[in-house]
CSV table of C-alpha atoms and ligand atoms in Angstrom, one decimal:
chain,number,residue,atom,x,y,z
W,1,MET,CA,114.9,107.8,56.1
W,2,LYS,CA,114.1,107.9,52.4
W,3,GLY,CA,116.5,110.0,50.4
W,4,GLU,CA,118.5,110.7,53.5
W,5,THR,CA,121.9,112.2,53.2
W,6,MET,CA,124.5,109.8,54.5
W,7,SER,CA,127.7,110.8,56.2
W,8,GLY,CA,130.6,110.9,53.7
W,9,GLY,CA,128.5,113.1,51.4
W,10,THR,CA,126.8,110.3,49.5
W,11,THR,CA,123.0,110.6,49.1
W,12,VAL,CA,121.4,107.3,48.8
W,13,GLY,CA,117.7,106.6,48.4
W,14,ARG,CA,117.0,104.2,51.1
W,15,PRO,CA,115.0,101.3,49.8
W,16,GLU,CA,111.4,100.8,50.8
W,17,ARG,CA,110.7,99.5,54.3
W,18,LEU,CA,111.8,95.9,54.8
W,19,ARG,CA,109.0,93.6,54.1
W,20,ASP,CA,107.4,91.5,56.7
W,21,ARG,CA,109.8,89.1,58.3
W,22,PRO,CA,108.9,85.5,58.5
W,23,THR,CA,107.5,84.3,61.9
W,24,PRO,CA,108.7,84.1,64.5
W,25,ILE,CA,110.6,87.3,64.1
W,26,PRO,CA,108.4,90.3,65.0
W,27,ARG,CA,109.0,93.6,63.3
W,28,PRO,CA,110.8,96.0,65.6
W,29,GLU,CA,108.0,98.5,65.7
W,30,SER,CA,105.7,95.9,67.1
W,31,LEU,CA,108.0,95.5,70.2
W,32,ARG,CA,108.1,97.5,73.4
W,33,PRO,CA,111.3,96.6,75.3
W,34,ARG,CA,110.8,96.9,79.1
W,35,ILE,CA,113.5,99.0,80.6
W,36,ALA,CA,114.0,99.6,84.3
W,37,VAL,CA,115.4,103.1,85.0
W,38,SER,CA,116.6,105.2,87.9
W,39,SER,CA,113.4,107.2,88.3
W,40,CYS,CA,115.3,110.6,88.7
W,41,LEU,CA,116.3,110.2,85.1
W,42,LEU,CA,112.7,110.4,84.0
W,43,GLY,CA,112.3,113.7,85.9
W,44,GLU,CA,110.8,112.4,89.1
W,45,PRO,CA,111.7,114.6,92.1
W,46,VAL,CA,113.4,111.8,94.1
W,47,ARG,CA,117.0,113.0,94.5
W,48,TYR,CA,118.5,113.8,97.9
W,49,ASN,CA,117.7,117.5,97.4
W,50,GLY,CA,114.2,116.9,96.2
W,51,GLY,CA,115.2,117.5,92.6
W,52,HIS,CA,115.6,115.3,89.6
W,53,SER,CA,118.2,114.4,86.8
W,54,ARG,CA,115.9,114.4,83.8
W,55,ASN,CA,117.6,113.0,80.8
W,56,ARG,CA,116.3,114.3,77.5
W,57,PHE,CA,117.3,111.4,75.3
W,58,LEU,CA,115.3,109.1,77.6
W,59,THR,CA,112.2,111.3,78.0
W,60,GLU,CA,112.0,112.8,74.6
W,61,SER,CA,113.4,110.1,72.3
W,62,LEU,CA,113.5,106.6,73.7
W,63,SER,CA,110.2,107.0,75.6
W,64,ALA,CA,108.2,106.5,72.4
W,65,TYR,CA,109.7,103.1,71.9
W,66,VAL,CA,110.0,101.4,75.3
W,67,ASP,CA,108.0,100.8,78.4
W,68,TRP,CA,109.7,102.2,81.5
W,69,VAL,CA,109.8,100.5,84.9
W,70,PRO,CA,111.0,103.4,87.2
W,71,VAL,CA,112.9,102.5,90.4
W,72,CYS,CA,114.4,104.8,93.0
W,73,PRO,CA,116.3,102.5,95.4
W,74,GLU,CA,116.8,105.2,98.1
W,75,MET,CA,113.1,106.1,98.1
W,76,GLU,CA,112.1,102.4,98.1
W,77,ILE,CA,114.1,101.7,101.3
W,78,GLY,CA,112.1,104.4,103.0
W,79,LEU,CA,114.3,107.5,102.7
W,80,GLY,CA,112.3,110.5,101.7
W,81,ALA,CA,113.2,113.4,99.5
W,82,PRO,CA,114.9,115.6,100.5
W,83,ARG,CA,117.2,113.4,102.6
W,84,PRO,CA,120.8,113.4,103.9
W,85,THR,CA,123.3,112.5,101.1
W,86,LEU,CA,124.7,109.0,101.0
W,87,ARG,CA,128.2,107.8,100.0
W,88,LEU,CA,130.2,104.7,99.7
W,89,THR,CA,132.6,104.0,102.5
W,90,THR,CA,135.2,101.2,102.8
W,91,ASP,CA,136.7,101.6,106.2
W,92,ASP,CA,136.7,98.0,107.3
W,93,GLY,CA,136.3,95.5,104.6
W,94,PRO,CA,133.3,95.5,102.3
W,95,VAL,CA,131.8,98.6,100.8
W,96,ARG,CA,128.9,100.1,102.8
W,97,ILE,CA,126.5,102.8,101.8
W,98,THR,CA,126.1,105.3,104.6
W,99,THR,CA,125.3,108.9,105.4
W,100,LYS,CA,128.1,111.4,105.0
W,101,ASP,CA,128.7,111.4,108.8
W,102,ARG,CA,128.4,107.6,108.9
W,103,SER,CA,125.6,107.8,111.5
W,104,ALA,CA,123.3,105.6,109.4
W,105,ASP,CA,124.2,102.5,107.3
W,106,HIS,CA,121.7,101.5,104.6
W,107,THR,CA,123.7,98.7,103.1
W,108,ASP,CA,121.6,95.8,104.3
W,109,ALA,CA,118.3,97.4,103.2
W,110,MET,CA,119.8,98.3,99.8
W,111,VAL,CA,121.1,94.7,99.2
W,112,ALA,CA,117.7,93.2,100.3
W,113,LEU,CA,115.9,95.6,97.9
W,114,ALA,CA,118.2,94.7,95.0
W,115,GLU,CA,117.6,91.0,95.6
W,116,ARG,CA,113.8,91.5,95.7
W,117,ARG,CA,113.7,93.8,92.7
W,118,ALA,CA,115.9,91.6,90.6
W,119,ALA,CA,113.5,88.7,91.3
W,120,GLU,CA,110.2,90.6,91.2
W,121,LEU,CA,110.4,93.0,88.3
W,122,PRO,CA,108.7,91.8,85.2
W,123,GLU,CA,110.9,90.3,82.5
W,124,LEU,CA,113.2,93.1,81.4
W,125,GLU,CA,115.3,94.0,78.5
W,126,GLY,CA,117.6,96.3,80.3
W,127,TRP,CA,118.4,98.9,83.0
W,128,ILE,CA,119.4,102.5,82.7
W,129,LEU,CA,121.1,103.7,85.9
W,130,LYS,CA,122.1,107.1,87.1
W,131,SER,CA,125.9,107.6,87.0
W,132,ARG,CA,128.0,108.3,90.0
W,133,SER,CA,125.2,107.6,92.5
W,134,PRO,CA,126.3,105.5,95.5
W,135,SER,CA,123.1,103.5,95.0
W,136,CYS,CA,122.6,103.4,91.3
W,137,GLY,CA,126.0,104.2,89.7
W,138,PRO,CA,127.3,101.1,87.7
W,139,ARG,CA,130.9,102.4,87.7
W,140,GLY,CA,133.2,105.2,88.7
W,141,VAL,CA,131.5,106.0,91.9
W,142,SER,CA,133.5,107.8,94.6
W,143,ARG,CA,134.5,105.6,97.6
W,144,TYR,CA,135.6,107.2,100.8
W,145,ARG,CA,138.1,105.8,103.3
W,146,LYS,CA,139.2,107.7,106.5
W,147,ASP,CA,142.4,109.7,105.9
W,148,MET,CA,142.8,108.4,102.4
W,149,PRO,CA,142.2,110.1,99.0
W,150,VAL,CA,138.8,109.4,97.4
W,151,ASP,CA,138.9,106.4,95.1
W,152,ARG,CA,136.6,106.7,92.1
W,153,ARG,CA,136.4,103.0,91.2
W,154,GLY,CA,133.3,102.2,93.2
W,155,VAL,CA,130.0,100.7,92.1
W,156,GLY,CA,126.7,101.7,93.6
W,157,VAL,CA,125.4,99.2,96.1
W,158,PHE,CA,122.1,98.6,94.3
W,159,ALA,CA,123.8,98.5,90.9
W,160,ALA,CA,126.4,96.0,92.1
W,161,GLU,CA,123.8,93.6,93.5
W,162,LEU,CA,121.7,93.9,90.4
W,163,ALA,CA,124.6,93.2,88.1
W,164,GLU,CA,125.4,90.1,90.1
W,165,ARG,CA,121.8,88.8,90.1
W,166,ARG,CA,121.0,89.6,86.5
W,167,PRO,CA,124.4,89.3,84.7
W,168,LEU,CA,122.9,88.9,81.3
W,169,LEU,CA,120.9,92.1,81.4
W,170,ALA,CA,121.9,95.1,79.4
W,171,ILE,CA,122.9,97.7,82.0
W,172,GLU,CA,123.9,101.2,81.0
W,173,GLU,CA,124.3,104.5,82.7
W,174,ASP,CA,122.9,107.8,81.5
W,175,GLY,CA,126.2,109.5,80.8
W,176,ARG,CA,127.5,106.8,78.5
W,177,LEU,CA,124.3,107.0,76.5
W,178,ASN,CA,125.5,110.4,75.2
W,179,ASP,CA,128.0,108.4,73.1
W,180,PRO,CA,126.4,107.4,69.8
W,181,VAL,CA,128.2,104.1,69.6
W,182,LEU,CA,127.3,103.0,73.1
W,183,ARG,CA,123.8,104.3,72.7
W,184,ARG,CA,123.2,102.3,69.5
W,185,HIS,CA,124.7,99.2,71.1
W,186,PHE,CA,122.4,99.5,74.1
W,187,VAL,CA,119.3,99.9,71.8
W,188,GLU,CA,120.3,97.0,69.7
W,189,ARG,CA,120.7,94.8,72.7
W,190,ILE,CA,117.3,95.7,74.1
W,191,PHE,CA,115.5,95.0,70.9
W,192,ALA,CA,117.3,91.8,70.3
W,193,HIS,CA,116.3,90.7,73.8
W,194,ALA,CA,112.7,91.7,73.2
W,195,ARG,CA,112.6,89.5,70.1
W,196,LEU,CA,114.0,86.6,72.1
W,197,ARG,CA,111.4,87.2,74.8
W,198,ALA,CA,108.6,87.3,72.3
W,199,LEU,CA,109.8,83.9,70.9
W,200,PHE,CA,110.1,82.2,74.2
W,201,GLU,CA,107.0,83.7,75.8
W,202,GLY,CA,104.8,82.5,72.9
W,203,GLY,CA,106.0,78.9,72.9
W,204,TRP,CA,108.2,77.8,70.1
W,205,THR,CA,108.9,74.9,67.8
W,206,PRO,CA,112.4,73.7,66.7
W,207,GLY,CA,111.7,75.1,63.3
W,208,GLU,CA,110.9,78.5,64.7
W,209,LEU,CA,114.1,78.5,66.8
W,210,VAL,CA,116.1,77.7,63.7
W,211,ALA,CA,114.4,80.6,61.8
W,212,PHE,CA,115.0,82.9,64.7
W,213,HIS,CA,118.7,82.1,64.8
W,214,SER,CA,119.1,82.3,61.0
W,215,ALA,CA,117.5,85.7,61.0
W,216,HIS,CA,120.1,86.9,63.5
W,217,LYS,CA,123.1,85.5,61.6
W,218,LEU,CA,124.5,88.8,60.2
W,219,GLN,CA,123.8,90.7,63.4
W,220,MET,CA,125.4,88.1,65.6
W,221,LEU,CA,128.4,87.9,63.2
W,222,ALA,CA,128.9,91.7,63.7
W,223,HIS,CA,128.8,91.2,67.5
W,224,ASP,CA,130.4,87.9,68.2
W,225,PRO,CA,131.1,85.4,65.5
W,226,ALA,CA,132.3,82.7,67.9
W,227,ARG,CA,129.1,82.8,70.0
W,228,TYR,CA,127.0,82.8,66.8
W,229,ARG,CA,128.5,79.4,66.0
W,230,ILE,CA,128.1,78.2,69.6
W,231,ALA,CA,124.4,79.3,69.5
W,232,GLY,CA,124.1,77.4,66.2
W,233,ARG,CA,125.2,74.2,67.9
W,234,VAL,CA,122.6,74.8,70.7
W,235,VAL,CA,119.9,75.3,68.1
W,236,ALA,CA,120.9,72.0,66.3
W,237,GLN,CA,119.8,70.2,69.5
W,238,ALA,CA,116.3,71.6,69.4
W,239,GLY,CA,113.8,68.8,69.6
W,240,ALA,CA,116.4,66.4,71.1
W,241,ARG,CA,116.7,68.2,74.5
W,242,PRO,CA,114.2,69.5,77.1
W,243,PRO,CA,112.9,72.8,75.7
W,244,ALA,CA,113.4,74.7,79.0
W,245,GLU,CA,117.0,73.6,79.2
W,246,LEU,CA,117.6,74.6,75.6
W,247,GLU,CA,115.9,78.0,76.1
W,248,ARG,CA,118.2,78.8,79.0
W,249,GLU,CA,121.3,77.8,77.1
W,250,TYR,CA,120.3,79.6,73.9
W,251,ALA,CA,119.3,82.8,75.8
W,252,GLU,CA,122.6,82.9,77.6
W,253,VAL,CA,124.8,82.5,74.5
W,254,PHE,CA,122.5,85.0,72.6
W,255,SER,CA,122.6,87.6,75.3
W,256,ARG,CA,126.4,87.3,75.8
W,257,ALA,CA,126.9,87.6,72.0
W,258,PHE,CA,124.9,90.9,71.9
W,259,ALA,CA,126.8,92.2,75.0
W,260,VAL,CA,129.9,92.4,72.8
W,261,ARG,CA,130.0,95.7,71.1
W,262,PRO,CA,130.3,95.3,67.3
W,263,ARG,CA,133.6,96.5,65.9
W,264,ARG,CA,134.1,98.0,62.4
W,265,GLY,CA,136.0,94.9,61.2
W,266,ARG,CA,133.2,92.6,62.2
W,267,HIS,CA,130.7,94.7,60.4
W,268,VAL,CA,132.9,94.5,57.3
W,269,ASN,CA,132.9,90.7,57.7
W,270,ALA,CA,129.1,90.7,58.0
W,271,LEU,CA,128.8,92.9,54.9
W,272,LEU,CA,131.1,90.6,52.9
W,273,HIS,CA,128.8,87.7,53.8
W,274,VAL,CA,126.1,89.6,52.0
W,275,TYR,CA,128.2,90.7,49.1
W,276,SER,CA,130.0,87.4,48.3
W,277,PRO,CA,127.0,85.4,47.0
W,278,MET,CA,125.6,88.4,45.0
W,279,ALA,CA,129.0,89.2,43.3
W,280,ARG,CA,128.5,86.6,40.6
W,281,HIS,CA,125.5,88.5,39.0
W,282,LEU,CA,127.1,91.9,39.1
W,283,ASP,CA,129.3,93.5,36.5
W,284,GLU,CA,132.7,94.7,37.4
W,285,ILE,CA,131.7,98.3,37.8
W,286,ARG,CA,129.1,97.4,40.4
W,287,ARG,CA,131.4,95.0,42.2
W,288,LEU,CA,134.0,97.7,42.5
W,289,ASP,CA,131.4,100.2,43.7
W,290,ILE,CA,130.2,97.9,46.5
W,291,THR,CA,133.7,96.7,47.6
W,292,GLY,CA,134.9,100.3,47.5
W,293,VAL,CA,132.0,101.4,49.8
W,294,ILE,CA,132.6,98.5,52.2
W,295,ASP,CA,136.3,99.4,52.2
W,296,ALA,CA,135.4,103.1,52.9
W,297,TYR,CA,133.2,102.0,55.8
W,298,GLY,CA,136.1,99.9,57.1
W,299,ARG,CA,138.3,103.0,57.0
W,300,GLY,CA,135.7,105.0,58.9
W,301,GLU,CA,134.9,107.3,56.0
W,302,VAL,CA,131.2,106.5,55.7
W,303,ASP,CA,128.4,105.3,58.0
W,304,LEU,CA,127.3,101.7,58.1
W,305,ASP,CA,124.1,102.7,56.4
W,306,VAL,CA,125.9,103.4,53.2
W,307,PRO,CA,127.2,99.9,52.4
W,308,MET,CA,124.0,98.4,53.8
W,309,THR,CA,121.8,100.5,51.5
W,310,LEU,CA,124.0,99.7,48.5
W,311,LEU,CA,123.9,96.0,49.1
W,312,ARG,CA,120.1,96.1,49.4
W,313,HIS,CA,119.9,98.1,46.2
W,314,HIS,CA,121.8,95.4,44.3
W,315,ALA,CA,120.1,92.4,45.9
W,316,ARG,CA,117.6,90.6,43.8
W,317,GLY,CA,115.2,87.7,44.0
W,318,GLU,CA,116.1,85.3,46.8
W,319,GLU,CA,118.8,87.7,48.0
W,320,ILE,CA,116.2,90.3,48.8
W,321,ALA,CA,114.1,87.8,50.7
W,322,TYR,CA,117.2,86.7,52.7
W,323,LEU,CA,118.2,90.3,53.5
W,324,ASP,CA,114.6,91.2,54.5
W,325,ALA,CA,114.6,88.3,57.0
W,326,GLN,CA,117.9,89.5,58.6
W,327,THR,CA,117.5,91.6,61.7
W,328,TYR,CA,120.9,93.2,60.8
W,329,PHE,CA,119.2,95.5,58.3
W,330,GLU,CA,116.5,96.7,60.8
W,331,PRO,CA,117.6,95.9,64.3
W,332,PHE,CA,115.3,98.5,65.9
W,333,PRO,CA,112.5,100.7,64.5
W,334,ALA,CA,113.8,102.7,61.6
W,335,GLU,CA,112.5,105.9,63.0
W,336,LEU,CA,114.8,105.5,66.0
W,337,ALA,CA,118.0,105.4,63.9
W,338,PRO,CA,118.4,109.2,63.4
W,339,LEU,CA,118.1,109.6,67.2
W,340,LEU,CA,121.0,107.3,67.8
W,341,ARG,CA,123.6,109.3,65.8
I,401,SF4,S1,120.3,108.0,91.5
I,401,SF4,FE1,119.0,106.3,92.1
I,401,SF4,S2,118.8,106.5,94.3
I,401,SF4,FE2,119.5,108.4,93.6
I,401,SF4,S3,117.7,109.6,93.2
I,401,SF4,FE3,118.2,108.6,91.3
I,401,SF4,S4,117.0,106.8,91.3
I,401,SF4,FE4,117.0,107.5,93.4
């Protein structure tokens, strides 16, 4: 990343790697988020026709940073490969997953599997599901009804059960991960969750929870300022409430905050939180430089990296320590950043 050319034509020497964050915030490269994935996306020959749907971003880029938990629901309920194609049907009431000729109905087996897998699988950071599959597709799956046009608003039976049983989990489909904005958001979520899991798995003190929450301030402001404040009120009760109850409550607010995709305006707000306290020691030229770059980011003319790098460049003393402690400036391993554009 050093000396990288930023979009907008500005070349900015990225500052040295952020220094060690204070415990209990692990550095992103020390984390391995656990991601369950439709196994055909990893290249396993489990599709109905004996083929696969290997996804290059997953197998060639993300693989180096996460631990996969491959799942093929149709294989797990005992259907081999190759096998007859399945589809969603909605003739009488609830959606079913059946063979094309409707001679076999696998709904009950699929629901039971989703229930078991949701409870059994190790603690996960997220799921990546195969789009348009009547089992795995999380949205836009074709639903068939006799003598009616195909309706493409269905959800795969396994995916629907999973979303209901694990509502806080980051769930994404392969096709949407081609969009850089959605891809970055998913990766941010899984690393945020991995940090949270590391905190709670290791046991924690109220002071550590306060430090954890403070370190996520800018990142949470960019996602969901209202939930950042709600989470702060939960943290303020640490030590006064049963830890398990507090953990549950904090994890829920934290996960819901990160589920909100950060908008440009909220990033501007987070950047101004960094800029405001440092403005007093900057001369006018530098102040105009920084606010100009933040404005340019707000107008979509430069990448987020540009104002972030400039702010770090002008930080000094305690400000540097504060920024180093903020997950906002390195939400996932720095080496992963170019792969998300
Ligand atoms: S989409 Fe799901 S059920 Fe179909 S082959 Fe892939 S993993 Fe198996």
